[in-house]
Amino acid sequence: MPKLGELAKLISGQLSGSPTIKIAGVSDFLSAKTSDLVFALEEKFINDAVSSNAAAVVAPANSIIKEKPAILVKNTRLALAKILALFENPLELEAGIHKTAVVHATAKIAKGAVIGAFSYIGPGVEIGENTIIYPQASVYANTKIGKRCVVHCGARLGVDGYGFVPEGGKFLKIPQIGKLIIGNDVEIFANTCIARGTIGNTIIGSRSKIDNLTHIAHNCEIGEDCAITGLVGFAGSVKLGRHVTVGGQAGFSGHQSVGDNTIIMARAGVTKDIPSNSVVSGFPAVDHKKEMETLAVMRRLPQILKKLK
């Protein structure tokens, strides 16, 4: 069991209390045992943390905690990630290629990669070193996945892009001859679909994280270090810069560009280009502060109309 002083050093925190206290695990406030550590991720949770049975607390740097031993840190969520890694019980997968997986003879699977049960790896696919493909994922032909990536159950990578053209009252399918290229250290969560390019490639930048049930259409380009939460939909040829954060259920119309370091709030509808360093919300998506001002006025409309009568 790690000692409290060791954990403080790991997360570069300021420790108050004995450094020799042993920590058996991390817990929530209600079920914490006397050997557990709890996290007050924000100041509003400090009372719950110190009232728990836990041995010690991790809290924001400006907190004042006298009731229990505490580690104060600048970034509580970063501290949480580092400490949970010590207590994680990762799902064990059979090394190499599971006997039930279907892997085409022309696919190239690098050393250390893991291919889970009942997954499908198509012709010409390349999978980099130490990448994990969880069970029942599908990787279509000519998709390239970099090193140390994680692809969760049910993900469908390199699928046909949705391309049709009307002809004589019917829809003629447009062949999709491009590829899907995924960088290094990308994590793609369950039941996400990413289409390959129509002409050219769909690209997912290194270190980006894509949450469950997200759809990324043909020829999209997701920059490096992007974070996309669940149920987001991208139409074709959307381009995200670096370090873009996208909230749940946001939607993008085709051929839009989003600049670096931008935050797209949950349920936003992106219908035009968004410059770098923006925070946008609403439908259509506009500057978040302006959207909040508009909503505040709308909520007051009944009172305003009542006064006008």
Short mmCIF file of C-alpha atoms in Angstrom, two decimals:
data_model
loop_
_atom_site.label_atom_id
_atom_site.label_comp_id
_atom_site.label_asym_id
_atom_site.label_seq_id
_atom_site.Cartn_x
_atom_site.Cartn_y
_atom_site.Cartn_z
CA MET A 1 0.00 0.00 0.00
CA PRO A 2 1.36 3.45 -0.85
CA LYS A 3 1.98 5.92 1.93
CA LEU A 4 0.43 9.37 2.01
CA GLY A 5 3.83 11.04 1.66
CA GLU A 6 4.53 9.01 -1.48
CA LEU A 7 1.20 10.04 -2.98
CA ALA A 8 1.87 13.69 -2.17
CA LYS A 9 5.18 13.46 -4.02
CA LEU A 10 3.53 11.73 -6.99
CA ILE A 11 1.00 14.54 -7.47
CA SER A 12 3.31 17.40 -6.40
CA GLY A 13 0.99 18.28 -3.53
CA GLN A 14 1.39 20.02 -0.19
CA LEU A 15 0.89 17.50 2.60
CA SER A 16 -0.53 18.23 6.03
CA GLY A 17 -0.51 15.22 8.34
CA SER A 18 1.63 12.14 8.75
CA PRO A 19 3.43 10.98 5.58
CA THR A 20 3.48 7.38 6.87
CA ILE A 21 -0.29 6.81 6.70
CA LYS A 22 -0.96 3.84 4.42
CA ILE A 23 -3.69 4.18 1.77
CA ALA A 24 -5.52 1.02 0.70
CA GLY A 25 -7.71 2.56 -1.98
CA VAL A 26 -9.67 5.52 -3.37
CA SER A 27 -13.35 5.83 -2.54
CA ASP A 28 -16.40 8.08 -2.71
CA PHE A 29 -17.50 9.95 0.39
CA LEU A 30 -20.31 7.63 1.48
CA SER A 31 -18.52 4.29 1.23
CA ALA A 32 -15.03 5.40 2.29
CA LYS A 33 -13.20 3.20 4.79
CA THR A 34 -10.68 4.36 7.37
CA SER A 35 -7.79 3.39 5.09
CA ASP A 36 -9.16 5.11 1.96
CA LEU A 37 -8.38 8.38 0.23
CA VAL A 38 -11.17 10.67 -0.98
CA PHE A 39 -11.08 13.56 -3.44
CA ALA A 40 -12.75 16.93 -3.03
CA LEU A 41 -12.41 17.90 -6.67
CA GLU A 42 -13.87 21.34 -5.91
CA GLU A 43 -14.13 23.37 -2.73
CA LYS A 44 -17.88 22.75 -2.47
CA PHE A 45 -17.14 19.07 -1.73
CA ILE A 46 -14.74 19.65 1.16
CA ASN A 47 -17.36 19.26 3.90
CA ASP A 48 -18.43 15.90 2.45
CA ALA A 49 -14.80 14.80 2.23
CA VAL A 50 -13.83 15.68 5.81
CA SER A 51 -17.08 14.19 7.17
CA SER A 52 -16.33 10.83 5.57
CA ASN A 53 -14.53 7.92 7.22
CA ALA A 54 -11.53 8.33 4.91
CA ALA A 55 -7.99 8.48 6.20
CA ALA A 56 -7.10 11.54 4.13
CA VAL A 57 -8.34 14.03 1.55
CA VAL A 58 -7.03 15.48 -1.70
CA ALA A 59 -8.36 19.00 -2.21
CA PRO A 60 -7.74 22.24 -4.16
CA ALA A 61 -4.61 24.19 -3.27
CA ASN A 62 -6.36 27.10 -1.52
CA SER A 63 -8.42 24.86 0.80
CA ILE A 64 -8.16 24.98 4.58
CA ILE A 65 -8.55 21.48 6.07
CA LYS A 66 -7.79 20.81 9.71
CA GLU A 67 -10.04 17.82 10.41
CA LYS A 68 -8.05 15.24 8.45
CA PRO A 69 -4.65 14.75 6.83
CA ALA A 70 -4.80 16.38 3.41
CA ILE A 71 -2.87 16.83 0.19
CA LEU A 72 -3.51 20.17 -1.49
CA VAL A 73 -2.89 20.38 -5.23
CA LYS A 74 -3.33 22.87 -8.06
CA ASN A 75 -5.19 20.43 -10.30
CA THR A 76 -7.35 17.91 -8.44
CA ARG A 77 -8.45 16.05 -11.57
CA LEU A 78 -4.89 15.55 -12.71
CA ALA A 79 -4.07 14.26 -9.22
CA LEU A 80 -7.06 11.91 -9.43
CA ALA A 81 -5.83 10.46 -12.72
CA LYS A 82 -2.33 9.82 -11.37
CA ILE A 83 -3.46 8.22 -8.13
CA LEU A 84 -6.22 6.08 -9.66
CA ALA A 85 -3.60 4.60 -11.97
CA LEU A 86 -1.98 3.04 -8.89
CA PHE A 87 -5.20 1.25 -7.91
CA GLU A 88 -6.55 0.40 -11.35
CA ASN A 89 -7.45 -3.19 -12.20
CA PRO A 90 -7.28 -3.15 -16.00
CA LEU A 91 -9.29 -5.64 -18.02
CA GLU A 92 -7.03 -8.55 -18.85
CA LEU A 93 -6.84 -9.43 -22.53
CA GLU A 94 -5.13 -12.36 -24.13
CA ALA A 95 -1.82 -11.25 -25.61
CA GLY A 96 -1.64 -11.18 -29.38
CA ILE A 97 -4.56 -12.12 -31.61
CA HIS A 98 -7.53 -13.91 -30.04
CA LYS A 99 -8.42 -17.19 -31.70
CA THR A 100 -11.94 -15.96 -32.54
CA ALA A 101 -10.78 -12.75 -34.23
CA VAL A 102 -10.91 -12.53 -38.01
CA VAL A 103 -7.71 -10.97 -39.37
CA HIS A 104 -7.12 -10.68 -43.11
CA ALA A 105 -3.88 -12.17 -44.39
CA THR A 106 -2.73 -8.79 -45.73
CA ALA A 107 -3.24 -6.93 -42.44
CA LYS A 108 -0.08 -5.87 -40.61
CA ILE A 109 -0.23 -6.24 -36.83
CA ALA A 110 2.79 -4.79 -35.00
CA LYS A 111 4.56 -6.32 -32.03
CA GLY A 112 2.70 -6.00 -28.75
CA ALA A 113 -0.68 -5.22 -30.32
CA VAL A 114 -3.71 -7.00 -28.86
CA ILE A 115 -6.69 -8.04 -31.00
CA GLY A 116 -9.71 -8.98 -28.89
CA ALA A 117 -12.29 -11.71 -29.34
CA PHE A 118 -14.69 -11.62 -32.29
CA SER A 119 -13.11 -8.49 -33.75
CA TYR A 120 -12.58 -8.02 -37.50
CA ILE A 121 -9.42 -6.65 -39.09
CA GLY A 122 -9.80 -6.10 -42.84
CA PRO A 123 -7.39 -6.27 -45.77
CA GLY A 124 -4.47 -3.86 -45.82
CA VAL A 125 -5.08 -2.67 -42.26
CA GLU A 126 -2.04 -1.52 -40.28
CA ILE A 127 -2.06 -1.58 -36.49
CA GLY A 128 0.84 -0.10 -34.55
CA GLU A 129 2.81 -1.36 -31.57
CA ASN A 130 1.01 -1.92 -28.27
CA THR A 131 -2.36 -0.89 -29.65
CA ILE A 132 -5.37 -2.64 -28.10
CA ILE A 133 -8.44 -3.57 -30.14
CA TYR A 134 -11.13 -4.67 -27.70
CA PRO A 135 -13.62 -7.44 -28.53
CA GLN A 136 -16.14 -7.05 -31.34
CA ALA A 137 -14.55 -3.98 -32.89
CA SER A 138 -14.32 -3.80 -36.69
CA VAL A 139 -11.54 -2.20 -38.70
CA TYR A 140 -12.33 -1.89 -42.40
CA ALA A 141 -9.85 -2.23 -45.24
CA ASN A 142 -6.78 0.02 -45.53
CA THR A 143 -7.26 1.71 -42.18
CA LYS A 144 -4.06 2.70 -40.41
CA ILE A 145 -3.94 2.85 -36.59
CA GLY A 146 -0.86 4.17 -34.81
CA LYS A 147 1.00 3.06 -31.70
CA ARG A 148 -0.47 2.66 -28.20
CA CYS A 149 -4.04 3.33 -29.32
CA VAL A 150 -7.10 1.88 -27.59
CA VAL A 151 -10.19 0.92 -29.59
CA HIS A 152 -13.12 -0.14 -27.42
CA CYS A 153 -15.83 -2.73 -28.01
CA GLY A 154 -18.13 -2.20 -30.96
CA ALA A 155 -16.19 0.62 -32.58
CA ARG A 156 -16.42 0.63 -36.39
CA LEU A 157 -13.43 2.20 -38.09
CA GLY A 158 -12.99 2.95 -41.77
CA VAL A 159 -16.64 2.32 -42.69
CA ASP A 160 -18.16 3.66 -45.92
CA GLY A 161 -18.78 7.38 -45.95
CA TYR A 162 -22.39 8.41 -46.49
CA GLY A 163 -22.20 9.59 -50.08
CA PHE A 164 -25.06 9.46 -52.62
CA VAL A 165 -26.14 11.45 -55.64
CA PRO A 166 -29.73 11.51 -57.00
CA GLU A 167 -30.26 10.07 -60.47
CA GLY A 168 -33.64 9.44 -62.03
CA GLY A 169 -35.47 9.51 -58.73
CA LYS A 170 -33.02 7.10 -57.12
CA PHE A 171 -29.80 7.49 -55.16
CA LEU A 172 -26.53 6.41 -56.75
CA LYS A 173 -23.84 5.52 -54.23
CA ILE A 174 -20.56 7.43 -54.48
CA PRO A 175 -17.62 5.00 -54.06
CA GLN A 176 -15.45 5.72 -51.02
CA ILE A 177 -11.84 5.16 -52.10
CA GLY A 178 -9.99 7.05 -49.36
CA LYS A 179 -8.53 5.81 -46.07
CA LEU A 180 -8.83 6.37 -42.35
CA ILE A 181 -5.56 7.32 -40.66
CA ILE A 182 -5.36 7.37 -36.86
CA GLY A 183 -2.32 8.78 -35.04
CA ASN A 184 -0.58 7.54 -31.91
CA ASP A 185 -2.06 7.32 -28.40
CA VAL A 186 -5.63 7.81 -29.61
CA GLU A 187 -8.49 6.31 -27.58
CA ILE A 188 -11.79 5.55 -29.33
CA PHE A 189 -14.66 4.46 -27.13
CA ALA A 190 -17.49 1.98 -27.63
CA ASN A 191 -19.80 2.02 -30.66
CA THR A 192 -18.15 4.99 -32.31
CA CYS A 193 -18.21 5.06 -36.12
CA ILE A 194 -15.53 6.76 -38.19
CA ALA A 195 -15.80 6.76 -41.98
CA ARG A 196 -12.89 6.64 -44.37
CA GLY A 197 -12.41 9.39 -46.93
CA THR A 198 -14.31 9.60 -50.20
CA ILE A 199 -11.24 10.93 -52.02
CA GLY A 200 -8.32 11.55 -49.68
CA ASN A 201 -8.33 10.53 -46.04
CA THR A 202 -10.18 10.91 -42.78
CA ILE A 203 -7.58 11.79 -40.14
CA ILE A 204 -7.63 11.48 -36.35
CA GLY A 205 -4.71 13.32 -34.74
CA SER A 206 -2.43 11.81 -32.14
CA ARG A 207 -3.53 11.74 -28.50
CA SER A 208 -7.14 12.64 -29.29
CA LYS A 209 -9.92 10.98 -27.27
CA ILE A 210 -13.31 10.18 -28.81
CA ASP A 211 -16.15 9.12 -26.53
CA ASN A 212 -18.94 6.56 -27.01
CA LEU A 213 -21.47 6.74 -29.85
CA THR A 214 -19.73 9.50 -31.77
CA HIS A 215 -20.06 9.66 -35.56
CA ILE A 216 -17.23 11.11 -37.66
CA ALA A 217 -18.02 11.32 -41.36
CA HIS A 218 -15.79 11.01 -44.42
CA ASN A 219 -12.83 13.36 -44.86
CA CYS A 220 -13.06 14.89 -41.39
CA GLU A 221 -9.78 15.92 -39.82
CA ILE A 222 -9.57 15.86 -36.03
CA GLY A 223 -6.46 17.64 -34.76
CA GLU A 224 -4.03 16.46 -32.14
CA ASP A 225 -5.02 16.44 -28.46
CA CYS A 226 -8.74 16.91 -29.07
CA ALA A 227 -11.35 15.68 -26.56
CA ILE A 228 -14.74 14.73 -28.01
CA THR A 229 -17.43 13.53 -25.60
CA GLY A 230 -20.36 11.23 -26.32
CA LEU A 231 -23.08 11.41 -28.97
CA VAL A 232 -21.34 14.02 -31.10
CA GLY A 233 -22.04 14.06 -34.84
CA PHE A 234 -19.70 15.34 -37.54
CA ALA A 235 -20.86 15.76 -41.13
CA GLY A 236 -18.29 15.37 -43.88
CA SER A 237 -15.07 17.36 -44.18
CA VAL A 238 -15.20 19.06 -40.79
CA LYS A 239 -11.76 20.16 -39.61
CA LEU A 240 -10.85 20.61 -35.94
CA GLY A 241 -7.61 22.29 -34.96
CA ARG A 242 -5.44 21.20 -32.05
CA HIS A 243 -6.69 20.92 -28.48
CA VAL A 244 -10.39 21.36 -29.31
CA THR A 245 -12.91 20.20 -26.70
CA VAL A 246 -16.40 19.18 -27.82
CA GLY A 247 -19.30 18.67 -25.39
CA GLY A 248 -21.90 15.92 -25.60
CA GLN A 249 -24.53 15.89 -28.36
CA ALA A 250 -22.90 18.72 -30.30
CA GLY A 251 -23.42 18.63 -34.05
CA PHE A 252 -21.38 19.91 -36.99
CA SER A 253 -22.64 20.66 -40.48
CA GLY A 254 -20.30 19.77 -43.30
CA HIS A 255 -17.12 21.61 -44.34
CA GLN A 256 -16.81 23.70 -41.14
CA SER A 257 -13.44 24.54 -39.58
CA VAL A 258 -12.79 25.01 -35.86
CA GLY A 259 -9.61 26.72 -34.68
CA ASP A 260 -7.13 25.61 -32.04
CA ASN A 261 -7.92 25.66 -28.31
CA THR A 262 -11.65 26.09 -28.86
CA ILE A 263 -14.43 24.76 -26.62
CA ILE A 264 -17.69 23.65 -28.22
CA MET A 265 -20.26 23.41 -25.44
CA ALA A 266 -22.71 20.52 -25.13
CA ARG A 267 -25.54 20.44 -27.69
CA ALA A 268 -24.05 23.26 -29.71
CA GLY A 269 -24.82 23.30 -33.43
CA VAL A 270 -21.78 24.38 -35.46
CA THR A 271 -22.97 25.80 -38.78
CA LYS A 272 -20.07 28.11 -39.63
CA ASP A 273 -16.32 28.34 -39.08
CA ILE A 274 -15.21 29.00 -35.49
CA PRO A 275 -11.96 30.90 -34.84
CA SER A 276 -9.24 29.74 -32.48
CA ASN A 277 -9.54 30.25 -28.70
CA SER A 278 -13.33 30.51 -28.81
CA VAL A 279 -15.99 29.21 -26.43
CA VAL A 280 -19.30 28.69 -28.23
CA SER A 281 -22.73 27.31 -27.40
CA GLY A 282 -26.31 27.22 -28.66
CA PHE A 283 -27.83 26.60 -32.06
CA PRO A 284 -26.48 28.00 -34.23
CA ALA A 285 -23.32 28.11 -32.13
CA VAL A 286 -22.22 31.62 -31.12
CA ASP A 287 -19.95 33.12 -28.46
CA HIS A 288 -20.97 31.51 -25.16
CA LYS A 289 -21.30 34.81 -23.27
CA LYS A 290 -23.61 36.23 -25.95
CA GLU A 291 -25.68 33.05 -25.90
CA MET A 292 -26.07 33.30 -22.11
CA GLU A 293 -27.15 36.95 -22.43
CA THR A 294 -29.74 35.99 -25.03
CA LEU A 295 -31.10 33.17 -22.89
CA ALA A 296 -31.31 35.48 -19.87
CA VAL A 297 -33.41 37.94 -21.88
CA MET A 298 -35.64 35.15 -23.23
CA ARG A 299 -36.35 33.91 -19.72
CA ARG A 300 -37.47 37.41 -18.76
CA LEU A 301 -39.77 37.79 -21.78
CA PRO A 302 -42.97 36.82 -19.92
CA GLN A 303 -42.30 39.50 -17.31
CA ILE A 304 -41.39 42.08 -19.97
CA LEU A 305 -44.55 41.35 -21.97
CA LYS A 306 -46.66 41.47 -18.84
CA LYS A 307 -45.37 44.97 -18.08
CA LEU A 308 -46.12 46.10 -21.62
CA LYS A 309 -49.78 45.09 -21.39
#
